[in-house]
Coordinates of C-alpha atoms in Angstrom, one line a residue:
X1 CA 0.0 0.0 0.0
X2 CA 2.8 2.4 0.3
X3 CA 2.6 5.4 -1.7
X4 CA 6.4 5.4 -3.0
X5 CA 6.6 2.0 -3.5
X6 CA 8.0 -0.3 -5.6
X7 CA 11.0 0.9 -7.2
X8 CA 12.8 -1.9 -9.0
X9 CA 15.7 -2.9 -11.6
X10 CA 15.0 -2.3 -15.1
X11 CA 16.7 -5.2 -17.9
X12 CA 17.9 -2.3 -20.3
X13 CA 19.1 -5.3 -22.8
X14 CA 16.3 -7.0 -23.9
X15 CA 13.6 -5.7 -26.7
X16 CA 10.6 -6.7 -24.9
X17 CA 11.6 -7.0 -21.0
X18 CA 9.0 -8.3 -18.7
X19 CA 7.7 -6.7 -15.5
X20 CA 10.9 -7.1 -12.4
X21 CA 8.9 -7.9 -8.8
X22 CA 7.1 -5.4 -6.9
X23 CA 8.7 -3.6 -4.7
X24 CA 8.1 -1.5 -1.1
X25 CA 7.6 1.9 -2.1
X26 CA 10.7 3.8 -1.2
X27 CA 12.5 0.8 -1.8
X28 CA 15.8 -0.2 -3.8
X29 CA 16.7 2.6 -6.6
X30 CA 16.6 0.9 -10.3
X31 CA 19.9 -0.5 -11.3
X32 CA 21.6 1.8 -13.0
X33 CA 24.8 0.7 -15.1
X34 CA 28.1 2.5 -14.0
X35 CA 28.9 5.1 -16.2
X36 CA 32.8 4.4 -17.6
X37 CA 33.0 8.4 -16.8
X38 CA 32.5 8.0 -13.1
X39 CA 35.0 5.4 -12.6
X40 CA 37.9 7.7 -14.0
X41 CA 36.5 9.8 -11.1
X42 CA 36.9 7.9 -8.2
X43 CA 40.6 6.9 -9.2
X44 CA 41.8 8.6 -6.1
X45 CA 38.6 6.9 -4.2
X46 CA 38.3 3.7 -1.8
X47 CA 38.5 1.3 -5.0
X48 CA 38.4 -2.1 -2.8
X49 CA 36.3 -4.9 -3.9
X50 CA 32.9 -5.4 -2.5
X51 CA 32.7 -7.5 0.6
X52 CA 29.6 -10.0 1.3
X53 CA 29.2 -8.4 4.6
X54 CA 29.2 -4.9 2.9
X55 CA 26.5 -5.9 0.7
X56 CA 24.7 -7.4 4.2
X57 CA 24.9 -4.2 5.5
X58 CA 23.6 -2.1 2.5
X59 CA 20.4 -4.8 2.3
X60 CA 19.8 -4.5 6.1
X61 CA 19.1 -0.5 5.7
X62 CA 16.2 -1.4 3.4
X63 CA 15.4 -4.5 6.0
X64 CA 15.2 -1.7 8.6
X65 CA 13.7 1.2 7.1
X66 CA 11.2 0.2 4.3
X67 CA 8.6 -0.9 6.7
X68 CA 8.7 2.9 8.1
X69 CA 7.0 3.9 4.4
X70 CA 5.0 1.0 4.3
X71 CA 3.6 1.4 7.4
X72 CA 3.3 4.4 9.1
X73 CA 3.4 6.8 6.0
X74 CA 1.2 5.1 3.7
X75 CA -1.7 3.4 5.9
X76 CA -1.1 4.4 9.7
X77 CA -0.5 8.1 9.5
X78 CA -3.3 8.8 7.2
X79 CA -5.8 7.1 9.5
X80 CA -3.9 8.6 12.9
X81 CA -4.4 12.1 11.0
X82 CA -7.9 11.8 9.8
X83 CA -9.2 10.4 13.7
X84 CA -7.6 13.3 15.4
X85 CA -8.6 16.0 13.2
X86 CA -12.2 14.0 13.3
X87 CA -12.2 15.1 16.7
X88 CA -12.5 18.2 17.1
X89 CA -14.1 19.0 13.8
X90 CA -18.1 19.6 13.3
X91 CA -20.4 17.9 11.1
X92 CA -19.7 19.7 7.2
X93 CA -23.5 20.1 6.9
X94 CA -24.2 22.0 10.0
X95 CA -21.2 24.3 9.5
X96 CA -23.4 27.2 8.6
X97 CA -25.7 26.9 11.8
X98 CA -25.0 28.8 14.8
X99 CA -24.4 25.9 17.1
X100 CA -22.8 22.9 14.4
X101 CA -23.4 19.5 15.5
X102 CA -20.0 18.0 16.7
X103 CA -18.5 15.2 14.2
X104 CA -19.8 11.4 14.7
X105 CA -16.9 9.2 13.9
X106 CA -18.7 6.4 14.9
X107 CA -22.0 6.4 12.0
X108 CA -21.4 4.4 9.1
X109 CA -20.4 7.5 7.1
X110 CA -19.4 11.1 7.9
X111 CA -18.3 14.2 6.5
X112 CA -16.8 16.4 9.0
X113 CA -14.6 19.8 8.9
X114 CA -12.0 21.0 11.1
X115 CA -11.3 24.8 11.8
X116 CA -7.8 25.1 10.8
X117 CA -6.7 29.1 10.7
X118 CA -9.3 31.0 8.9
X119 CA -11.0 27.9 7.1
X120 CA -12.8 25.2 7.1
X121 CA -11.0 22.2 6.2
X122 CA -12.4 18.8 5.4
X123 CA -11.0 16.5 7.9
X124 CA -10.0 14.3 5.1
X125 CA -8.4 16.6 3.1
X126 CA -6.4 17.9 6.2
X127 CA -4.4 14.4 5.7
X128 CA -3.9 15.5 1.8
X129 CA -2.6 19.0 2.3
X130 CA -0.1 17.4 5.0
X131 CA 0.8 15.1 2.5
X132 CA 1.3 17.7 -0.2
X133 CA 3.6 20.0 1.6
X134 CA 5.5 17.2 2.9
X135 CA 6.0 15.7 -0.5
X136 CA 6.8 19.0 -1.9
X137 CA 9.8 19.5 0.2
X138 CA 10.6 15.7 -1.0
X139 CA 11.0 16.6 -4.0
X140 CA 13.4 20.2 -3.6
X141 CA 15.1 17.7 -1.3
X142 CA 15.7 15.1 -4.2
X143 CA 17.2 17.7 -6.3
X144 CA 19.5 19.6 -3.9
X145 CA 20.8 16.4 -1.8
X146 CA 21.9 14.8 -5.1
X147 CA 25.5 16.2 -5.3
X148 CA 25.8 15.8 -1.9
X149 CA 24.9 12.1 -2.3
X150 CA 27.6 11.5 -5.2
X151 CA 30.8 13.6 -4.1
X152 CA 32.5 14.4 -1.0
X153 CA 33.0 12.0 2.2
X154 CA 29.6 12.9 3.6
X155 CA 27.0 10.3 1.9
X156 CA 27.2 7.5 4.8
X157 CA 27.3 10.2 7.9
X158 CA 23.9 11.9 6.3
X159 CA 22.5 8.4 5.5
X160 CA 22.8 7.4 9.5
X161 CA 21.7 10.8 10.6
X162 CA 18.9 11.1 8.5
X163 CA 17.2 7.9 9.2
X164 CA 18.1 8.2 13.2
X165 CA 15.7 11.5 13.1
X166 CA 13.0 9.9 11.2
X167 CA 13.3 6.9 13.5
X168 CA 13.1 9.3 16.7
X169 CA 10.1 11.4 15.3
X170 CA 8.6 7.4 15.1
X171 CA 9.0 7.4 18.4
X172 CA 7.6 10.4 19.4
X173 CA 4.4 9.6 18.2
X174 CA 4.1 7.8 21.8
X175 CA 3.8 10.9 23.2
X176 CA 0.6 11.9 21.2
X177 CA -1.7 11.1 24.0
X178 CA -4.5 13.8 23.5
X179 CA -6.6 14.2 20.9
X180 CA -5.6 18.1 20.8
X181 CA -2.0 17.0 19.8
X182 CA -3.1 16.6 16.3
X183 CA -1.0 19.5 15.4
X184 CA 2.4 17.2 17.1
X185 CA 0.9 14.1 15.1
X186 CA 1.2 16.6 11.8
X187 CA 4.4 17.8 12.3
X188 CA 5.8 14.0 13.1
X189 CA 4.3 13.3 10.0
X190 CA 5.6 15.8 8.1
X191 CA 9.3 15.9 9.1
X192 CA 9.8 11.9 9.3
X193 CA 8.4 12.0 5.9
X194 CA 10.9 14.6 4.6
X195 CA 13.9 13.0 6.5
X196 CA 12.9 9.3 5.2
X197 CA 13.1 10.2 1.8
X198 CA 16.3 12.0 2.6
X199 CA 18.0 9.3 3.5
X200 CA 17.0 7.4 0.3
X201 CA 18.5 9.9 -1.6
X202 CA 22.1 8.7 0.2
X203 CA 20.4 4.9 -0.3
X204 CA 20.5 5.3 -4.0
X205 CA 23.8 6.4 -4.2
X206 CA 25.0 3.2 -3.2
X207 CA 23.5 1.2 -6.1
X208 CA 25.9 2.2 -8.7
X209 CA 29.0 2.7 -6.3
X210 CA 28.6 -1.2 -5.0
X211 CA 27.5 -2.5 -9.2
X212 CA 31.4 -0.6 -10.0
X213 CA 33.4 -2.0 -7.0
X214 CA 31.7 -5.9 -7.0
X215 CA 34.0 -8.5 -7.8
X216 CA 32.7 -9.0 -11.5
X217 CA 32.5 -5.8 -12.4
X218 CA 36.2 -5.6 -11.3
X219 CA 36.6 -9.0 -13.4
X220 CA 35.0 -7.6 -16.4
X221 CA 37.4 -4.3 -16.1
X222 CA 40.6 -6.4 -15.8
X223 CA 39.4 -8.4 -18.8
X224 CA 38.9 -5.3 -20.6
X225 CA 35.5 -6.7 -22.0
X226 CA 34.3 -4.8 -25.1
X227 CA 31.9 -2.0 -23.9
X228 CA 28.3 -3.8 -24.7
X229 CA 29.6 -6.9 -23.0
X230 CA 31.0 -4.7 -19.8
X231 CA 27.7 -3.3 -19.7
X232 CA 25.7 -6.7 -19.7
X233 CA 28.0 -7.7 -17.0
X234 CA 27.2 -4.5 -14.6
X235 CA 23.4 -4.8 -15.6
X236 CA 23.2 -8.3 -14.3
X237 CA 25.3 -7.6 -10.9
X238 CA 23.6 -4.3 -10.8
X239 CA 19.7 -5.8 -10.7
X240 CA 21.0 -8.8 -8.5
X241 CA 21.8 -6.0 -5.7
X242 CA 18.8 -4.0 -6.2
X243 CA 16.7 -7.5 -6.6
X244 CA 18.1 -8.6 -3.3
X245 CA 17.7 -5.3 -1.6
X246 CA 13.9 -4.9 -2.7
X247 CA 13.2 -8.0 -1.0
X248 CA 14.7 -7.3 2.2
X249 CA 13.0 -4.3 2.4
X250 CA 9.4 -5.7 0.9
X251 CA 9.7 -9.3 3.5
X252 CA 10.2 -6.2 6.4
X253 CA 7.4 -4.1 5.1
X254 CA 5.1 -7.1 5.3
X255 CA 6.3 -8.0 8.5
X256 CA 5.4 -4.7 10.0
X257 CA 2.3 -4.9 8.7
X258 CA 1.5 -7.7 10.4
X259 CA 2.9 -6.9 13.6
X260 CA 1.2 -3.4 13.5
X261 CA -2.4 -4.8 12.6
X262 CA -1.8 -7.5 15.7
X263 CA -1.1 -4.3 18.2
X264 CA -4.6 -2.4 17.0
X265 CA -6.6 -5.8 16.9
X266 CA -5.4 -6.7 20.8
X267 CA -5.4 -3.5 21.9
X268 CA -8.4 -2.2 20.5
X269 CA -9.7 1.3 20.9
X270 CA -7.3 3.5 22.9
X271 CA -10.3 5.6 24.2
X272 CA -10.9 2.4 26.5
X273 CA -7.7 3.5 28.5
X274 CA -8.3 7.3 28.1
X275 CA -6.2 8.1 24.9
X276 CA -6.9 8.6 21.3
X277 CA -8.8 6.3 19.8
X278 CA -6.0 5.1 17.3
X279 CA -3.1 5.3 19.3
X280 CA -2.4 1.5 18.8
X281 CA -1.1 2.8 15.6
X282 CA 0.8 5.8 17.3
X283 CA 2.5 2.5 19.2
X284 CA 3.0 0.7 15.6
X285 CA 4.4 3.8 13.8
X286 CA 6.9 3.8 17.3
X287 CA 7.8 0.2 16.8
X288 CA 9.0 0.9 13.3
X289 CA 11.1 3.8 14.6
X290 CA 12.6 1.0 16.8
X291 CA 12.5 -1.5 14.3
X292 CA 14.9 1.0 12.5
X293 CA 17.4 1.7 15.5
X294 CA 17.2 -2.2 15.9
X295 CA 18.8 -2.9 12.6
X296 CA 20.6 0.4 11.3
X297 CA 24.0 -0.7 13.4
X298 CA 24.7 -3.2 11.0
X299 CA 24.5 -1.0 8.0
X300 CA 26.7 1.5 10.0
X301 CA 28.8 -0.9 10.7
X302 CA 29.4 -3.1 7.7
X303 CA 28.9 -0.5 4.9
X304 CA 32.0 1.4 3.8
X305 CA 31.7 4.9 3.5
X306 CA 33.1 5.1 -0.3
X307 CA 33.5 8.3 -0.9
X308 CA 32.8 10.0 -4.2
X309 CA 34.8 12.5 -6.2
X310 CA 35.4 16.1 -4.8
X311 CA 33.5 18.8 -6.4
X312 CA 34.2 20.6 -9.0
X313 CA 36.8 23.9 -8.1
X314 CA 34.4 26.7 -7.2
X315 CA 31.4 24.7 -7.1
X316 CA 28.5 24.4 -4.3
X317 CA 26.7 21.8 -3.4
X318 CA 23.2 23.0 -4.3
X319 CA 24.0 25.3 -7.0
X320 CA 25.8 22.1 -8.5
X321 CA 22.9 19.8 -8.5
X322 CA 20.6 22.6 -10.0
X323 CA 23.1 23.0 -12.4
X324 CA 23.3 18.9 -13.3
X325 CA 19.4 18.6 -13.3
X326 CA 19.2 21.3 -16.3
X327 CA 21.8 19.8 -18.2
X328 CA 20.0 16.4 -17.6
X329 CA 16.8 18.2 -18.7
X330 CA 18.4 19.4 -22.1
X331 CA 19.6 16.0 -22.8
X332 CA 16.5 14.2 -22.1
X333 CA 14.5 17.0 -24.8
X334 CA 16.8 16.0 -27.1
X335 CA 16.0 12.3 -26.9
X336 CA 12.1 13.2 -27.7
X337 CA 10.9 9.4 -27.0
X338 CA 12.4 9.7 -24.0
X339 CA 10.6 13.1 -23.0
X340 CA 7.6 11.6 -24.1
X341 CA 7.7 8.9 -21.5
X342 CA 8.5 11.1 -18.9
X343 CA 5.8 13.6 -19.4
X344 CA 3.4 10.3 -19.2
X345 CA 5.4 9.0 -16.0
X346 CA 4.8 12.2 -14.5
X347 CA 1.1 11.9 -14.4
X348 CA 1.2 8.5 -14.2
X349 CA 2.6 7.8 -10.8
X350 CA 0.8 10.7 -9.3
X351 CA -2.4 9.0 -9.7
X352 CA -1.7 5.6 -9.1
X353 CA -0.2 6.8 -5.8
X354 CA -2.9 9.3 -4.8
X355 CA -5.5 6.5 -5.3
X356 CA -3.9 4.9 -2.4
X357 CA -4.5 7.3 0.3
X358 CA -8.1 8.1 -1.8
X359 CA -8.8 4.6 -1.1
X360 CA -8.0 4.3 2.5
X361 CA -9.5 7.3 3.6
X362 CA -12.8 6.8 1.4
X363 CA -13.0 3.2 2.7
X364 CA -13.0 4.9 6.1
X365 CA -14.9 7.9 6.1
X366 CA -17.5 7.1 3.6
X367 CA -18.1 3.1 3.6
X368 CA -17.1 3.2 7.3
X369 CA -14.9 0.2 7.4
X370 CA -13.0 -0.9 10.6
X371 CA -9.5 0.3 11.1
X372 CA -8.9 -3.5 11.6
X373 CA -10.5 -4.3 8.3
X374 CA -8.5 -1.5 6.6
X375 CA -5.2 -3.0 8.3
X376 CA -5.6 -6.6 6.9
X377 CA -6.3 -5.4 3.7
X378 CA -3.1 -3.4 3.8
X379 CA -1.5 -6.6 4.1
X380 CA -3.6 -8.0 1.6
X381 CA -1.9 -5.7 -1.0
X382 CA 1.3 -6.4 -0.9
X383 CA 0.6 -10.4 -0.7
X384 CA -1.3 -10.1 -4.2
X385 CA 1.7 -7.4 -5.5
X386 CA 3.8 -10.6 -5.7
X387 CA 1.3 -13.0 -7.2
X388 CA 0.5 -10.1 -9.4
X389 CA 4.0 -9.5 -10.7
X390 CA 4.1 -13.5 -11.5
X391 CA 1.3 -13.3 -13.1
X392 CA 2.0 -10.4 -15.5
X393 CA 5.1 -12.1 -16.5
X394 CA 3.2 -15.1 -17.6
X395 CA 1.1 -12.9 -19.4
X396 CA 3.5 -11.4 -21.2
X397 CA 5.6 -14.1 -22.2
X398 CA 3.0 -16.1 -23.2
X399 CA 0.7 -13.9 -25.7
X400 CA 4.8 -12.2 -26.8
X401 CA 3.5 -8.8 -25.6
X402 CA 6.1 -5.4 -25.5
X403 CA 6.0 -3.8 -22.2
X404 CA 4.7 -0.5 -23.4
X405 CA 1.7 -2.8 -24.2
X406 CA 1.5 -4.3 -21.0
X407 CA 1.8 -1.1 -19.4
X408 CA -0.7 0.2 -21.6
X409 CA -3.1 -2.5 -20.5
X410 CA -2.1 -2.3 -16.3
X411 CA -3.0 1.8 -16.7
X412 CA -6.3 1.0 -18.0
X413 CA -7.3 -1.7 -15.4
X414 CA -6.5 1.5 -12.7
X415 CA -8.8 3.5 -15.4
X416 CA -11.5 0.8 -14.5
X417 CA -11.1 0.8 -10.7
X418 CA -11.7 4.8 -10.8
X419 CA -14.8 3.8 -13.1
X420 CA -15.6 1.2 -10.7
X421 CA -15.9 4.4 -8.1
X422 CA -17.7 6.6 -9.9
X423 CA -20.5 3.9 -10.6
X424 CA -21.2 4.0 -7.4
X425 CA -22.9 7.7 -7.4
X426 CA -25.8 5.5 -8.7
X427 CA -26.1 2.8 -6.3
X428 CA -27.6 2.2 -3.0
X429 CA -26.1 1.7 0.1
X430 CA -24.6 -2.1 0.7
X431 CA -24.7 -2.8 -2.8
X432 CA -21.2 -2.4 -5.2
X433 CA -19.3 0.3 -6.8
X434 CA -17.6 1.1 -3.1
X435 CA -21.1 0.8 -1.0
X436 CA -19.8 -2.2 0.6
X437 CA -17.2 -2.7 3.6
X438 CA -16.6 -5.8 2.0
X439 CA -15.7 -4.7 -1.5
X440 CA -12.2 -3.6 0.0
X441 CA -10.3 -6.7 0.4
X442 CA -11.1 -7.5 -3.5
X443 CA -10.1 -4.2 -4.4
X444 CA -6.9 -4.2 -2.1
X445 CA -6.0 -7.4 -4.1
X446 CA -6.9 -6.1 -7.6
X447 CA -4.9 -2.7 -6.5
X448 CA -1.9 -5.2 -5.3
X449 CA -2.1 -7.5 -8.5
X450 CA -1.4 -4.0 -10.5
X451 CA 0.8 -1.6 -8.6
X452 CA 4.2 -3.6 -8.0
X453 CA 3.9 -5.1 -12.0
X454 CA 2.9 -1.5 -13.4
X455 CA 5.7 0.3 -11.3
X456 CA 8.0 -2.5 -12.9
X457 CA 7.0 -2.1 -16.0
X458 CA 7.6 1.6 -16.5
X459 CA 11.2 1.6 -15.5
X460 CA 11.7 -1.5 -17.9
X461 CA 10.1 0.6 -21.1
X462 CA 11.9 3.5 -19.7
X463 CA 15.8 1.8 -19.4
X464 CA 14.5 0.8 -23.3
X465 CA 14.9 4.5 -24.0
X466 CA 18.3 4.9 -22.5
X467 CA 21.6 6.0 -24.4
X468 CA 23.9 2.9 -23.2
X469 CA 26.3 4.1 -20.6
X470 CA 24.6 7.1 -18.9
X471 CA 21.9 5.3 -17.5
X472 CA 22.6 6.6 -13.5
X473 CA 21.8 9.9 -14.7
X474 CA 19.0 10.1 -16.6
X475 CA 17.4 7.2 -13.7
X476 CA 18.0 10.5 -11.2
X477 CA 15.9 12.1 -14.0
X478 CA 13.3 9.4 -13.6
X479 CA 13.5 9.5 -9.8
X480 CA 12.6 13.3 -9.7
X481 CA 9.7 13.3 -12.2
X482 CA 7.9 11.2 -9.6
X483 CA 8.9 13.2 -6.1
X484 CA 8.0 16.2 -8.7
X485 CA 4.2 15.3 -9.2
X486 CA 4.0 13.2 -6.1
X487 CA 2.2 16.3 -4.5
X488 CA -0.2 17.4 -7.2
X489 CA -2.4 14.9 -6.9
X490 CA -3.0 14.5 -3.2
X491 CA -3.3 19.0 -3.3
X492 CA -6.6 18.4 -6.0
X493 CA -8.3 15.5 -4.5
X494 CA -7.8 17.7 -1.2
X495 CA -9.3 20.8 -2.9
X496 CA -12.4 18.6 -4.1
X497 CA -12.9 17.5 -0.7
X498 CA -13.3 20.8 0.7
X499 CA -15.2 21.8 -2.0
X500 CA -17.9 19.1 -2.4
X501 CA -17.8 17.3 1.3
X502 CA -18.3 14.0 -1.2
X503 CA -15.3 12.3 -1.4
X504 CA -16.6 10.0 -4.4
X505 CA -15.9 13.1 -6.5
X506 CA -12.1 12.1 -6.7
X507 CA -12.2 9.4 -8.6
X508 CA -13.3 11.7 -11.5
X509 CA -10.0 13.6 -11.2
X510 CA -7.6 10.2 -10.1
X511 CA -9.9 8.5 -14.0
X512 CA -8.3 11.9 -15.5
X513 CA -5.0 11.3 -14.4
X514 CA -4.9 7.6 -15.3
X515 CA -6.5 7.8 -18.5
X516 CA -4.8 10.9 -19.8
X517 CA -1.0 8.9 -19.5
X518 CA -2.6 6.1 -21.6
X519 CA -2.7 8.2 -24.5
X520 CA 0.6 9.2 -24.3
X521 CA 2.1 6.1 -24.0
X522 CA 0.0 5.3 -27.2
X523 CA 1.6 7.7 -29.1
X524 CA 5.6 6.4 -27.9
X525 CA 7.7 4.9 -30.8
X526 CA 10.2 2.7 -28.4
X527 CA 11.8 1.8 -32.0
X528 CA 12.3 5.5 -32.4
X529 CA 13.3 6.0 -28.8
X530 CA 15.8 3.3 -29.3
X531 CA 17.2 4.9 -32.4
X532 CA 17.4 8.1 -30.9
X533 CA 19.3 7.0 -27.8
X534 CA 22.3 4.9 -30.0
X535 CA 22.5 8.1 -32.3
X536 CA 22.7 10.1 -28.6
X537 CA 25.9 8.1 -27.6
X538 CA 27.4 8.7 -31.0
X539 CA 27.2 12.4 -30.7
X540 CA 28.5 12.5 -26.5
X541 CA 31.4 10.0 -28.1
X542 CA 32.0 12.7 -31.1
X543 CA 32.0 15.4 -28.1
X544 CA 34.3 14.0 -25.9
X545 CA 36.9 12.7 -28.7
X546 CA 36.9 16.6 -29.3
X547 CA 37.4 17.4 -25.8
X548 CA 40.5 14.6 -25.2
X549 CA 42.1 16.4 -28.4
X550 CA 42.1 19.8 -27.0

């Protein structure tokens, strides 16, 4: 169920790849080939082969943190959010009376506003606009921690520190013991969410640093393979580490899950012992944070701190990764497939992960299913993601379909769950199209089946598109297009809520955002794209021929 989830390998060598496994949201970054440039970088860096118990250590930050995301930011802070707004808010359709009718949490459906400032905020879309800014500083945090991830002797101190605050803030939630600390809860939410991704930011870095320093890629160097076979070499050792990485990070995320829903279903409601009625989940977003502290010694210990390159002479951190993402920009217009896909990827993941927090707060507020209910099914999801991913790679293989056509297909099976939604503006209560608290654990497995293959899928069709060689670079590209709509969607499906108290309204908007990306990818020549990139290299070879010459 996590919002960011999912990030896996692409097989940049094969014509029609199938989908990789699904993935925890912030998980493993995509395998990106070392770039020949950036090992004539590091010649004065730690150049020592890659120990097993390195690789241990990198794989036990994913085992320790994913669950964090899975968790707490995707299905346990929404719901903590939403309860303690609930509380002190009034009943949206007595707002205009002098003495408005306190919110009922406890009928079957509600639609409630909270004062916040000089507004009236739907308590629902409180959760979104907390969620938007949070996401928002994500992404200027993505673009402006970049250099600092790949040069200097700082990547492994601000990897430690970054995940020790999130972990902390975990913690804290403990201490949201009144319903009027909703604006604590927020901030928690907020920061831990910033400081996670953060940290992530260092994560990735890794990926490429370990695929250049492994044993084989060392092998393949000493060989002095041709170029295409070096690169099949790094593409395979690359994708094993990410591979292995995603599933210590997924088997954690689902273990979490389990362990949290067991602390809500024995403990019950907290008001029985005077406290907010969630706040078993304020004690299973704290065992995550502990989780974290639990395991993040062995990464601290075991992981080297590989340093990159220096800086450039007269260069500052910030100022340097605005400077890279431009240049990355102009590069990627001039590979027009390319820009196609990315402008389709941009609206794509927004809406397949705003749907998420749609779901679980529509499922609550306006179906009025159990927090339990809603916890199992958040277990549900990523059980189905992996039968799903199998599944799709059946599929493909046996009716010899390309990925964009698979993707194509995935995007409009979300089209029909949005559909599915909207249907139910003309049918009764307890019947189907989201009337029934049953309908969710159907829906969390048909959202499952779909989200770790489609998330798969596009970074397959988009490492189709990639010039050969600079594939670390334009994967940051790919990284920021999704922290840079990541916020868009949750803002809008906020802004509905306050403006038409019906929830149901979103899908509308979320069939918009998955139906308009359909089109686009419609209209993508991978042929083309693949042209494009080989005439790309050809031209950057030309270039830096000229350069050596000088």
């Amino acid at each position: 169920m996590s919002a960011d989830t999912v990030a896996r390998p692409a097989d940049a060598a094969a014509d029609a790849p199938v989908p990789a496994e699904p993935a925890p949201a912030a998980g493993p970054a995509p395998a990106p080939e070392p770039d020949l440039a950036d090992e004539a970088d590091d010649h004065n860096q730690d150049q020592s082969p890659v120990e097993p118990r390195e690789l241990l250590g990198w794989k036990l930050f994913g085992f320790g943190t994913e669950g964090y995301s899975a968790l707490g930011t995707a299905v346990f802070f929404p719901l903590i959010l939403e309860s303690l707004a609930a509380s002190q808010a009034y009943d949206s359709a007595t707002l205009s009376s002098p003495n408005p009718v306190p919110c009922n949490t406890t009928a079957s459906s509600y639609s409630c506003s909270l004062y916040v400032g000089s507004s009236w905020v739907d308590t629902s879309s409180f959760v979104f606009y907390a969620t938007t800014i949070s996401v928002f500083v994500q992404f200027l945090l993505f673009i402006n921690l970049g250099a600092l991830a790949d040069h200097g002797n700082h990547r492994k101190q601000f990897l430690i520190g970054f995940t020790v605050i999130t972990a902390v803030l975990g913690i804290c939630m403990l201490f949201v013991v009144r319903e009027n600390l909703l604006w604590l809860a927020t901030i928690i939410f907020m920061v831990s969410n910033v400081t996670f991704c953060a940290s992530y930011v260092f994560f990735y870095a890794w990926v490429p640093v370990l695929t250049r320093h492994h044993p084989d890629s060392i092998k393949a160097r000493e060989d002095k393979l041709p170029p295409e076979e070096y690169h099949a070499v790094t593409d395979r050792v690359g994708n094993d580490i990410s591979s292995q990485g995603f599933l210590y990070g997924y088997i954690a995320a689902v273990i979490e899950l389990i362990l949290g829903a067991g602390i809500y279903i024995a403990m019950g409601s907290g008001n029985k012992l005077g406290l907010p009625e969630y706040y078993p989940l304020h004690i299973g977003v704290a065992m995550s944070g502990i989780w974290m502290l639990v395991f993040l010694p062995f990464t601290y210990k075991w992981l080297k701190p590989r340093p990159g390159p220096p800086l450039p002479a007269g260069q500052n951190y910030i100022l340097f990764s605005l400077k890279k993402l431009g240049r990355t920009l102009y590069k990627a217009s001039q590979l027009g497939q390319l820009f196609l896909f990315l402008l389709g990827w941009f609206i794509y993941s927004d809406g397949f992960t705003t749907i998420i927090s749609v779901a679980i707060l529509f499922f609550r507020t306006e179906v009025g299913v159990s927090a339990s209910n809603l916890l199992i099914a958040a277990i549900v999801t990523p059980l189905f993601g992996g039968i799903g991913n199998y599944v799709w790679i059946v599929i493909q293989r046996k009716l010899k379909l390309t990925t964009k056509t698979v993707l194509m297909i995935q995007a409009t099976m979300y089209c029909l769950l949005c559909l599915y939604g909207i249907i139910g503006f003309a049918t009764p209560e307890g019947s189907w199209g989201l009337r029934n608290k049953a309908e969710i654990f159907p829906l969390a497995a048909y959202h499952g089946f779909l989200l770790g293959a489609t998330q798969s899928s596009c970074r397959v069709l988009f490492s189709e598109l990639l010039p050969p060689g600079f594939e670390s670079e334009f994967f940051s590209l790919y990284e920021i297009t999704d922290k840079g709509s990541a916020w868009i969607g949750p803002l809008i499906v906020g802004v509905i809520g306050d403006s038409t108290h019906n929830k149901r309204n979103s899908f509308f908007f979320l069939l918009a955002m998955l139906g308009l990306p359909i089109f686009i990818f419609w209209q993508l020549d991978v042929a083309k794209g693949k042209k494009q990139a080989r005439e790309y290299v050809k031209q950057e070879e030309i270039v830096l021929d000229l350069k050596k010459q000088k």
